Tab-separated table of C-alpha atoms and ligand atoms in Angstrom:
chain	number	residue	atom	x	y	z
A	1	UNK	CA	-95.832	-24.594	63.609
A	2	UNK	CA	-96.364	-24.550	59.937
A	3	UNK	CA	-94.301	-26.383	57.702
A	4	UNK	CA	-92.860	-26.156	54.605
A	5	UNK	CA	-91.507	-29.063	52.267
A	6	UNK	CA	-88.644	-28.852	49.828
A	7	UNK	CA	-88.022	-31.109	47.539
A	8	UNK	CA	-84.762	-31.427	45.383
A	9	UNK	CA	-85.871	-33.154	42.159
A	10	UNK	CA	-83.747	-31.781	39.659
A	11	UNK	CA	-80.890	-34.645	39.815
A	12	UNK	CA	-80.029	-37.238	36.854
A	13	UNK	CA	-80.884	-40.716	36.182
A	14	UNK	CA	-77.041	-41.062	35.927
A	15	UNK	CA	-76.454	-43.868	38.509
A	16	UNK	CA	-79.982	-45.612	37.552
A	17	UNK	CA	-78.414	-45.913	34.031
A	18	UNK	CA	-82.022	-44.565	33.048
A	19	UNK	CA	-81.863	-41.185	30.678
A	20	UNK	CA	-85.462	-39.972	32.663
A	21	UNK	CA	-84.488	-38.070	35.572
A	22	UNK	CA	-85.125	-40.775	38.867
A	23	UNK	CA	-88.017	-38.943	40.443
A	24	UNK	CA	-89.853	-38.800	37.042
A	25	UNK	CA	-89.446	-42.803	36.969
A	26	UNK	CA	-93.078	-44.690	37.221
A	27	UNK	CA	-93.542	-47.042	39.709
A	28	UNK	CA	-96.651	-48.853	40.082
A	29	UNK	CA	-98.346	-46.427	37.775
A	30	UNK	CA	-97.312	-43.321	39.223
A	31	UNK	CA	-94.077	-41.404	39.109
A	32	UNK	CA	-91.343	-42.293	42.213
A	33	UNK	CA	-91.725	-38.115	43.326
A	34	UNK	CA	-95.777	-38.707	43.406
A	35	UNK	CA	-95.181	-41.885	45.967
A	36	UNK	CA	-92.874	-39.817	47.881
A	37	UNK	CA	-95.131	-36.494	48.162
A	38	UNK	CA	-98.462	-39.042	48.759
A	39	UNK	CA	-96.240	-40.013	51.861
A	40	UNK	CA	-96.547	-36.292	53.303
A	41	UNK	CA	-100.141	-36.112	53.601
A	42	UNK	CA	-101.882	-35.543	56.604
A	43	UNK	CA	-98.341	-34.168	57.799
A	44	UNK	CA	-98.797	-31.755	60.939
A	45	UNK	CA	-98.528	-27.981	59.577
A	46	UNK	CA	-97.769	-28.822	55.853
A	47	UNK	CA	-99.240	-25.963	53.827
A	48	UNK	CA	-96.549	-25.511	50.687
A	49	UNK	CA	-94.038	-27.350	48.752
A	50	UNK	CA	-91.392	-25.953	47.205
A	51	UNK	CA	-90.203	-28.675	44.102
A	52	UNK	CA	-86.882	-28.108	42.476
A	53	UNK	CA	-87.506	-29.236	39.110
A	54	UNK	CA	-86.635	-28.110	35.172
A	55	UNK	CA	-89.008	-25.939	33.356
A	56	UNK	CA	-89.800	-28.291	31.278
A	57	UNK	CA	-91.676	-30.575	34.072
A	58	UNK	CA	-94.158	-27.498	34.846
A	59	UNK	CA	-97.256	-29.206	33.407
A	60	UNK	CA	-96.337	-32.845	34.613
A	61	UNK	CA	-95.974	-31.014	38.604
A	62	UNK	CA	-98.766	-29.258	38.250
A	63	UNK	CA	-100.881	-32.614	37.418
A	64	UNK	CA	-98.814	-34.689	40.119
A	65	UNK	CA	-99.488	-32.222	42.968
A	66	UNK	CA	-103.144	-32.351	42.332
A	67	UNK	CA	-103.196	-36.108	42.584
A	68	UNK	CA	-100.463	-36.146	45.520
A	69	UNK	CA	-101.482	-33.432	47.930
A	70	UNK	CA	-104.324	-31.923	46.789
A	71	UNK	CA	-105.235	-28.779	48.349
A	72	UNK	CA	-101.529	-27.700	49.394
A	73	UNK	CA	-99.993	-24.592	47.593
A	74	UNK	CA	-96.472	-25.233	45.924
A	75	UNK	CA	-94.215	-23.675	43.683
A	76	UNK	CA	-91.827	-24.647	41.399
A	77	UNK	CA	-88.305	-22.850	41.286
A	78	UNK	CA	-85.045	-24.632	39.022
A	79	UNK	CA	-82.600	-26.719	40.185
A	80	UNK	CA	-78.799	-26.069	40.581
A	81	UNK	CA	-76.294	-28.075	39.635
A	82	UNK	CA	-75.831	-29.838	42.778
A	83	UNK	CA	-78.142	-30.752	45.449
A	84	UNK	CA	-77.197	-28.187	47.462
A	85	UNK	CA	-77.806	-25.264	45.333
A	86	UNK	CA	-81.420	-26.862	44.255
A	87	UNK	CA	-82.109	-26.775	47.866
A	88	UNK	CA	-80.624	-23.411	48.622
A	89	UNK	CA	-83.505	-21.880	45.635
A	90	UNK	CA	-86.261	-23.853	46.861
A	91	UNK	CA	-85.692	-22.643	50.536
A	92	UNK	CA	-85.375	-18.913	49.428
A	93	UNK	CA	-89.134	-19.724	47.504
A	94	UNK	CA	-90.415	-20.670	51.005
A	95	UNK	CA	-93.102	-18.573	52.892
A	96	UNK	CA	-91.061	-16.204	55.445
A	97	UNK	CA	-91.656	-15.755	59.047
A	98	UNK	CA	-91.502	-18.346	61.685
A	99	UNK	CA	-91.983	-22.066	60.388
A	100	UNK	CA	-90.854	-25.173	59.731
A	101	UNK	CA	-89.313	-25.796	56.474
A	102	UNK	CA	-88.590	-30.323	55.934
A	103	UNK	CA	-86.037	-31.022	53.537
A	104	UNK	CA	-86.641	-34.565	52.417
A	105	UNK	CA	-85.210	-36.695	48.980
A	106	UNK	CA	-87.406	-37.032	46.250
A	107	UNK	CA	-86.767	-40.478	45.830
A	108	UNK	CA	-87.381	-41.543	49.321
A	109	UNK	CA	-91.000	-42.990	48.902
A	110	UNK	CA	-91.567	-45.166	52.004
A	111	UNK	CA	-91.127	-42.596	54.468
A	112	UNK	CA	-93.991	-43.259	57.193
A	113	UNK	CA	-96.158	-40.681	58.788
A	114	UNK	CA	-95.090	-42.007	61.658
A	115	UNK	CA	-90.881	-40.951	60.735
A	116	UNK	CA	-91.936	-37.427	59.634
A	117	UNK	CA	-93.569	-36.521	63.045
A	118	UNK	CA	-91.014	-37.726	65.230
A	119	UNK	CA	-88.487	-35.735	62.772
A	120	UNK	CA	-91.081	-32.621	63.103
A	121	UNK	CA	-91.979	-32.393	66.595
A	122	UNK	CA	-88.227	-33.053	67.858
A	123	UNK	CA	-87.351	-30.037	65.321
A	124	UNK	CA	-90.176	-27.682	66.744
A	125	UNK	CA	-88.591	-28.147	69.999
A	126	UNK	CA	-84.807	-28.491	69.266
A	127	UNK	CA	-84.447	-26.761	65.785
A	128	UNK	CA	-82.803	-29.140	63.838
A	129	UNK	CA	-83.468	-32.905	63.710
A	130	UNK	CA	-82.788	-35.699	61.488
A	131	UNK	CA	-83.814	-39.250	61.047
A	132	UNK	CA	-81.513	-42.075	61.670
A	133	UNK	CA	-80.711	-45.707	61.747
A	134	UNK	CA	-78.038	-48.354	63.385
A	135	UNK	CA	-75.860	-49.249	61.201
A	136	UNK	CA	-76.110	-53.029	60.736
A	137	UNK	CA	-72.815	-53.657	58.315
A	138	UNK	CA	-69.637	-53.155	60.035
A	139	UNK	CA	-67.927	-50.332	58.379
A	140	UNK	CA	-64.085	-49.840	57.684
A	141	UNK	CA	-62.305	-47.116	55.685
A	142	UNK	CA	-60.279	-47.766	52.669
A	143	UNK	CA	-56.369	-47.782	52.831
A	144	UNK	CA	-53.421	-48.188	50.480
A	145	UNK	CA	-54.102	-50.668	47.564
A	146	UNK	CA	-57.729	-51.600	48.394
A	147	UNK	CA	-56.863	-52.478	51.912
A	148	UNK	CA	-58.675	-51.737	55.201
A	149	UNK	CA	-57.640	-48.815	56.883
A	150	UNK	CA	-59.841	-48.439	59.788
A	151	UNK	CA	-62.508	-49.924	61.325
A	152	UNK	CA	-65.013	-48.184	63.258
A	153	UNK	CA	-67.045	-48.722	66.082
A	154	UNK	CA	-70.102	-49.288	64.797
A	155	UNK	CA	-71.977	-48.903	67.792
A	156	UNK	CA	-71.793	-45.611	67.819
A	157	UNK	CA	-72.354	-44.995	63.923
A	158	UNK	CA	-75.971	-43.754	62.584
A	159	UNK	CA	-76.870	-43.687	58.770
A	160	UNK	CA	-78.828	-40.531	58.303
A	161	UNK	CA	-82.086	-39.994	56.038
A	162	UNK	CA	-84.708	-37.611	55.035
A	163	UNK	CA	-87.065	-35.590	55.638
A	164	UNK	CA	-84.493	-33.247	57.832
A	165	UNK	CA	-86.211	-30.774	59.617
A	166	UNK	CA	-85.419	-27.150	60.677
A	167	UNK	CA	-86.508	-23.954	61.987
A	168	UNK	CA	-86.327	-21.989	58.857
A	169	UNK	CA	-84.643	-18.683	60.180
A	170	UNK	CA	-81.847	-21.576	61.235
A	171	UNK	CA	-81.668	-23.293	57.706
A	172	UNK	CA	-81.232	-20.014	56.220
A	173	UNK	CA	-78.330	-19.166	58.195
A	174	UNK	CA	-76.688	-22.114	57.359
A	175	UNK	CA	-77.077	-21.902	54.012
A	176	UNK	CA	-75.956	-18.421	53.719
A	177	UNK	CA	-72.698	-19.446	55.911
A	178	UNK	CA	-72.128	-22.406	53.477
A	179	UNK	CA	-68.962	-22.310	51.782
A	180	UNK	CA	-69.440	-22.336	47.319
A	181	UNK	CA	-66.699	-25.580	47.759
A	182	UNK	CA	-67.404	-29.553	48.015
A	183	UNK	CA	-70.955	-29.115	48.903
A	184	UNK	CA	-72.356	-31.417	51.996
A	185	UNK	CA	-74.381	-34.880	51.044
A	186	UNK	CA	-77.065	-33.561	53.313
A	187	UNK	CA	-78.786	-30.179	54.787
A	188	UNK	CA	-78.070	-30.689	58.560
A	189	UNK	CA	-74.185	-30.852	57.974
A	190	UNK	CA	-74.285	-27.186	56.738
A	191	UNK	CA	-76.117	-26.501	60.173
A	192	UNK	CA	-73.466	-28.521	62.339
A	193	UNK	CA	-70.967	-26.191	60.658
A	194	UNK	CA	-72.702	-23.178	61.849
A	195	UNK	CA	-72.592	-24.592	65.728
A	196	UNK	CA	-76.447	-25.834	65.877
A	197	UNK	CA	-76.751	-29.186	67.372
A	198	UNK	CA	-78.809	-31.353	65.144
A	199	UNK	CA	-80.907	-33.921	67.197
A	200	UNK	CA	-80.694	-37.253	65.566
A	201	UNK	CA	-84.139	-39.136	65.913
A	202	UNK	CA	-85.498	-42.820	65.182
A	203	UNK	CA	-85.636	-43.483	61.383
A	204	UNK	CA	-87.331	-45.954	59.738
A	205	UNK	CA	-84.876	-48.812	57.989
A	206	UNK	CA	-87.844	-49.250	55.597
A	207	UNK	CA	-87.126	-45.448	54.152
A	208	UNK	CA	-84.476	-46.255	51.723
A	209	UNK	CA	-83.333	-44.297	49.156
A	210	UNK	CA	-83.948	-44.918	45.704
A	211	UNK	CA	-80.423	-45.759	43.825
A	212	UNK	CA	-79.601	-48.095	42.093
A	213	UNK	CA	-81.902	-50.084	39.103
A	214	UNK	CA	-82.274	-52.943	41.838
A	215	UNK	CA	-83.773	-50.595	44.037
A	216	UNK	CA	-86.715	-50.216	41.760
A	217	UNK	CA	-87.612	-53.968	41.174
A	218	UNK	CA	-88.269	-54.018	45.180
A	219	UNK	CA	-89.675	-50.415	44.915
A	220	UNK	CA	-92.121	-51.470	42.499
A	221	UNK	CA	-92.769	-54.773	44.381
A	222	UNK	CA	-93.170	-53.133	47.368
A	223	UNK	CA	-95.372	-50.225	46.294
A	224	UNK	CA	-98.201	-52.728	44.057
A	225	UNK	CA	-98.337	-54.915	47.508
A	226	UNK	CA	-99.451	-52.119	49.237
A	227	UNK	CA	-102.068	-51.340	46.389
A	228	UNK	CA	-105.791	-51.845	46.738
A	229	UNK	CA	-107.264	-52.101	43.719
A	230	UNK	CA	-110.751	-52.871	42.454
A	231	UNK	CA	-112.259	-53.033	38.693
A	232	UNK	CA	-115.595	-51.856	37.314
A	233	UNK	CA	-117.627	-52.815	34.362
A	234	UNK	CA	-119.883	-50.806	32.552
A	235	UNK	CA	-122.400	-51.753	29.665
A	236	UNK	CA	-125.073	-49.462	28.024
A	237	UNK	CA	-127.242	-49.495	24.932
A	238	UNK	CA	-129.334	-46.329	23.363
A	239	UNK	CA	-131.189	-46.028	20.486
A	240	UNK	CA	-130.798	-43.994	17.018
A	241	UNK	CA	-133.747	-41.336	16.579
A	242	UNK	CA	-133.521	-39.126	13.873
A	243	UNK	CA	-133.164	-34.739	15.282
A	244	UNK	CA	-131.096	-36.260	17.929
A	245	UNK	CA	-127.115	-34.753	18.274
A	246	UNK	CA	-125.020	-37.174	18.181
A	247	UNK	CA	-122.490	-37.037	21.140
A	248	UNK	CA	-120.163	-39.934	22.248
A	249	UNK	CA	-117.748	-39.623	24.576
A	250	UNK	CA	-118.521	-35.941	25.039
A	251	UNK	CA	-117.289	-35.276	21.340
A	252	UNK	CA	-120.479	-33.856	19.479
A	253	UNK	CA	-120.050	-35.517	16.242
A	254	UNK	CA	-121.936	-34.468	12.788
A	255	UNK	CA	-124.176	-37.538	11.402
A	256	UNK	CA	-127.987	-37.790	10.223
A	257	UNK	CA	-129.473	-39.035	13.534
A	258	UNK	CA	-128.384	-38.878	17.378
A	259	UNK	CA	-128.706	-41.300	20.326
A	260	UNK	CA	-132.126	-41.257	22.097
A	261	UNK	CA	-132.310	-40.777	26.083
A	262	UNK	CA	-133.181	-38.486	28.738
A	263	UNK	CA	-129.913	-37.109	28.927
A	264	UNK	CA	-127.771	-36.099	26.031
A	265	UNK	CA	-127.681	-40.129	25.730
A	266	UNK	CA	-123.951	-40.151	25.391
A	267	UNK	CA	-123.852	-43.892	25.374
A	268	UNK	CA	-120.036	-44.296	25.912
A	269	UNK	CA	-119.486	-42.054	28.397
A	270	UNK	CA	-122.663	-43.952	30.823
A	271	UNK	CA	-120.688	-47.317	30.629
A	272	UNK	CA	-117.671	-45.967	31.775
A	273	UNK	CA	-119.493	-43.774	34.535
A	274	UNK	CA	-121.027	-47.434	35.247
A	275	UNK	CA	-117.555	-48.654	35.298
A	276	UNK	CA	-116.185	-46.256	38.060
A	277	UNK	CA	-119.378	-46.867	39.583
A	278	UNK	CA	-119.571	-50.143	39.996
A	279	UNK	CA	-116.276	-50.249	40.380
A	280	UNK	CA	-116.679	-49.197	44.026
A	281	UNK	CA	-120.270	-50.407	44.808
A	282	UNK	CA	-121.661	-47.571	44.354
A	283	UNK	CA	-124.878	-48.717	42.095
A	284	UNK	CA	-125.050	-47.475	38.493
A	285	UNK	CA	-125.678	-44.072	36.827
A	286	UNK	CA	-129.603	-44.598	37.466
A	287	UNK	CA	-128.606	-44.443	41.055
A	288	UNK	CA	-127.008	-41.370	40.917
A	289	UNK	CA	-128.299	-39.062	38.164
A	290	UNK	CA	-132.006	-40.934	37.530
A	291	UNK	CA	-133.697	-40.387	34.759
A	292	UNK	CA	-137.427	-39.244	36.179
A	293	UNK	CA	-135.616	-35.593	37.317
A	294	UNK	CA	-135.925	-33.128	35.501
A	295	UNK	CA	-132.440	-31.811	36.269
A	296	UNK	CA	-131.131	-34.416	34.270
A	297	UNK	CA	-133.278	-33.453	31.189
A	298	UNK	CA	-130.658	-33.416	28.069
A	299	UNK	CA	-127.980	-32.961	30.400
A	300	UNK	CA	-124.660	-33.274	29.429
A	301	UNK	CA	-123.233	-36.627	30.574
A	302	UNK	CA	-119.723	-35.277	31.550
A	303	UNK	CA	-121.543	-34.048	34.451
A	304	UNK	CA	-122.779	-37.576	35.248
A	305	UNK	CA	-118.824	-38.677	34.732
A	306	UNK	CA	-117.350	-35.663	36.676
A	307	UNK	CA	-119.871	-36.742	39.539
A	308	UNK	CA	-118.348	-40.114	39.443
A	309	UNK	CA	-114.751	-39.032	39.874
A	310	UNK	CA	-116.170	-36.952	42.865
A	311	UNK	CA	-117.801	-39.872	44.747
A	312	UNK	CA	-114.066	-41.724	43.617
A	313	UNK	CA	-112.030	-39.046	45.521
A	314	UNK	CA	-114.497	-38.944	48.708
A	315	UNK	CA	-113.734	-42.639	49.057
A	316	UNK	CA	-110.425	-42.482	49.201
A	317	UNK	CA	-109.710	-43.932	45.606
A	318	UNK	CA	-107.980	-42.578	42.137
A	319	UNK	CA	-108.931	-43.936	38.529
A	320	UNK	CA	-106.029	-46.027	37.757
A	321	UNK	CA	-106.797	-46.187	33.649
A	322	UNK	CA	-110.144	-46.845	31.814
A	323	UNK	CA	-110.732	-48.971	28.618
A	324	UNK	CA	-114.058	-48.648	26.573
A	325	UNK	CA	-115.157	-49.968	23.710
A	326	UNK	CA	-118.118	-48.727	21.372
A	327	UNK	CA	-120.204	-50.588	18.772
A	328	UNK	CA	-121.416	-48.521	16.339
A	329	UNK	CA	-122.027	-49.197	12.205
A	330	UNK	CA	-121.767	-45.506	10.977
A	331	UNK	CA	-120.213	-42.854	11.084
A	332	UNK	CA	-116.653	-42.891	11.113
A	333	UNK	CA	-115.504	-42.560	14.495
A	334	UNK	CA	-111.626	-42.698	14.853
A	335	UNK	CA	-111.217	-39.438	13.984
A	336	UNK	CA	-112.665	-38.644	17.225
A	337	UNK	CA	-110.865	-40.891	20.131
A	338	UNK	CA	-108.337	-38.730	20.922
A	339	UNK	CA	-111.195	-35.506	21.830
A	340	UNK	CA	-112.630	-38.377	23.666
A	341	UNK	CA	-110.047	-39.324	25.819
A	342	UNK	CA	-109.165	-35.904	26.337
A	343	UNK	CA	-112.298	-35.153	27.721
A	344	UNK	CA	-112.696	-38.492	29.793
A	345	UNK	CA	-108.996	-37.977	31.169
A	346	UNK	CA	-109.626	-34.232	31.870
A	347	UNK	CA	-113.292	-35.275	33.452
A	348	UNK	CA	-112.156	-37.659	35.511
A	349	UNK	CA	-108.438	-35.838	36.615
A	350	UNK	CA	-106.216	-38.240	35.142
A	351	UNK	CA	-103.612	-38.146	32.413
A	352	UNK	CA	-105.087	-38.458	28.643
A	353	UNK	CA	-102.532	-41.746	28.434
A	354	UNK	CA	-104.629	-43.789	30.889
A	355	UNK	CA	-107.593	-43.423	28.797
A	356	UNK	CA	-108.106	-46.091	25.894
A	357	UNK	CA	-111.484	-45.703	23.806
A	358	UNK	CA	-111.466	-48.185	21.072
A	359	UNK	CA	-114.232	-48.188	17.981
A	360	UNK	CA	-116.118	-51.242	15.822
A	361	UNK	CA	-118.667	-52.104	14.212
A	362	UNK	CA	-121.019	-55.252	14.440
A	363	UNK	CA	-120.727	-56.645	10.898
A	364	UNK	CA	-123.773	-54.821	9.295
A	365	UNK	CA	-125.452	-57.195	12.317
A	366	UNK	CA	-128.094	-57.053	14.704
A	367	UNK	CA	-129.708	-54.105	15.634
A	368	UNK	CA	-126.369	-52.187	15.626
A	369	UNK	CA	-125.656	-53.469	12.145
A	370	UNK	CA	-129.247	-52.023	11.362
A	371	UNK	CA	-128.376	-48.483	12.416
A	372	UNK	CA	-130.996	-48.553	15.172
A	373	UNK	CA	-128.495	-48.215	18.003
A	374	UNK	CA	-125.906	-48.423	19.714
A	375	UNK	CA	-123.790	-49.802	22.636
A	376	UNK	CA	-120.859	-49.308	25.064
A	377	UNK	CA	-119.066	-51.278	27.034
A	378	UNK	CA	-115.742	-50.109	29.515
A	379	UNK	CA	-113.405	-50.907	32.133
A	380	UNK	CA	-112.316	-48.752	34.663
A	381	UNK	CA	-109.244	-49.704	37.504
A	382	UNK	CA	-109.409	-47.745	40.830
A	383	UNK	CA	-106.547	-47.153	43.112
A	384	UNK	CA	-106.731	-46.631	46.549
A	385	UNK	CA	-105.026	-43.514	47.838
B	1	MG	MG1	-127.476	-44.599	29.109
């Protein structure tokens, strides 16, 4: 069956003691609600996501689905004040008809692939299922004056997570029977109340929820552990011909000679192509985009970096951040980083904050000092998806 996932991410950062909303917390260089919608790839069915989220975060989803589950449709719709009214507008914003619709807590990023389709397939069969765990703390309830009141048989206690899954005709029912009163802590007790039985299945005791501020210390531990990173370096040197344009960093910049090459010699923009490059094994921009074809003729070198981030995403990787550096003695080039690492951000589908391009001169030295050329040097971190 198809599926559809809703996500509630319009809570606070109120028990975090953070004023950023949790889900929009970074972890290991990537918001918490990225981690968590990364985890639902390759899911059996998925085909939309429904986000409850403020207005406001429009732009930032629109960036973090592309990077999280590329390819999948979503929506945005706002949040309520509770939960339960964030989920109730997300599920009305799901596709109609017969499906699966997973509700699952956007700040639940170690679910395993492995938790969802137990959760899905016993919910394609039964209706309603839920993921769930032994307890291992004995628990008691709370009497008169901080005392114990009861305590339970734990054997026969389960702690309940996320992602819940339902037939959607069945969540809808529920919600629409909900009472507007003290609204549930999760989606399958509004079901229970409507006489559904709700099939609990194994959890994963790894799939915490994200709480407290000690829960992100081991988050963040936890999710860089899992990382596989790897670092490219890029170098390049043109020459100064006078009738040339001048562009650097795919900025086309007004001065009284241009960079000589093939292509439109964009000198700053080859090293950090070389950097991604290399970064993965992958040879160097000569490789790639050689300089004896004639399709490469005074080409525009975003093409060369935009073919980069292409062979990035077929191998399973994601720029991480890129630093560059260029030597130059004239003209003035500050005035032109940010266009640069707009267009290197935008080029290579990352945010414009994870692209540094810094600017010097050599001294009046050397060849550089001379005015006869220039050179480029960058860094470039990949992150394995
Ligand atoms: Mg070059």
């Amino acid at each position: 069956m198809r599926l559809s996932l809703v996500v509630p991410a319009a809570g606070t950062g109120s028990r975090m003691g953070t004023t950023v909303s949790k889900p929009w917390l970074v972890l290991a260089g990537a918001p918490i609600l990225e981690h968590t919608l990364r985890a639902f790839r390759g899911c059996e069915g998925l085909d939309e996501v429904v986000v409850a989220a403020p207005a406001e975060r429009e732009a930032d989803l629109h960036a973090l689905m592309a990077r999280a589950l590329p390819g999948v449709a979503w929506r945005r719709v706002d949040g309520g004040a509770e939960r339960m009214h964030s989920v109730r507008s997300a599920l009305a914003a799901t596709t109609a008809g017969n499906r699966l619709v997973a509700v699952h807590d956007a700040v639940r990023p170690f679910v395993s692939a492995e938790a969802v389709e137990r959760v899905r397939a016993a919910a394609e069969r039964h209706g309603a299922a839920v993921p769930a765990i032994p307890v291992a703390d004995t628990i008691k309830t709370i009497g008169p004056g901080g005392t114990v009141a009861l305590t339970l048989e734990r054997g026969g206690l389960r702690a309940v997570q996320t992602p819940q899954i339902f037939h959607r005709d069945l969540l809808a029912r529920a919600y629409a029977a909900a009472p507007e009163g003290n609204p549930p802590t999760d989606d399958a007790a509004l079901v229970e109340a409507i006489g559904h039985p709700v099939l609990l299945v194994d959890g994963d005791p790894l799939n915490l929820k994200l709480t407290y501020p000690q829960d992100l210390r081991m988050a963040e531990q936890r999710l860089a552990q899992s990382q596989d990173l790897r670092i490219g370096y890029g170098y390049d040197v043109h020459r100064l011909a006078p009738g040339r344009r001048l562009v650097l960093g795919g900025v086309e910049i007004p001065h009284s000679s241009g960079l000589d090459g093939h292509s439109d010699a964009d000198v700053l923009l080859h090293a950090v192509t070389d950097a991604l490059l290399g970064a993965l094994g992958l040879g160097d921009i000569g490789t790639h985009f050689p300089d004896t074809a004639s399709v490469n003729k005074d080409r525009d070198s975003r093409e060369f970096l935009r073919g980069a981030a292409v062979l990035i995403r077929e191998r399973g990787y994601r720029v991480g951040n890129i630093d560059a550096t260029l030597v130059a003695e004239k003209p003035k080039i500050l005035p032109h980083v940010p266009l640069m690492c707009a267009r290197i951000a935008e080029d290579v589908g990352i945010p414009a904050d994870r692209v540094s391009v810094k600017a010097t001169t050599n001294e009046r030295m050397g060849f550089i000092g001379r005015e006869e050329g220039m050179t480029a040097m960058a860094t470039a971190l990949l992150i394995r998806d």
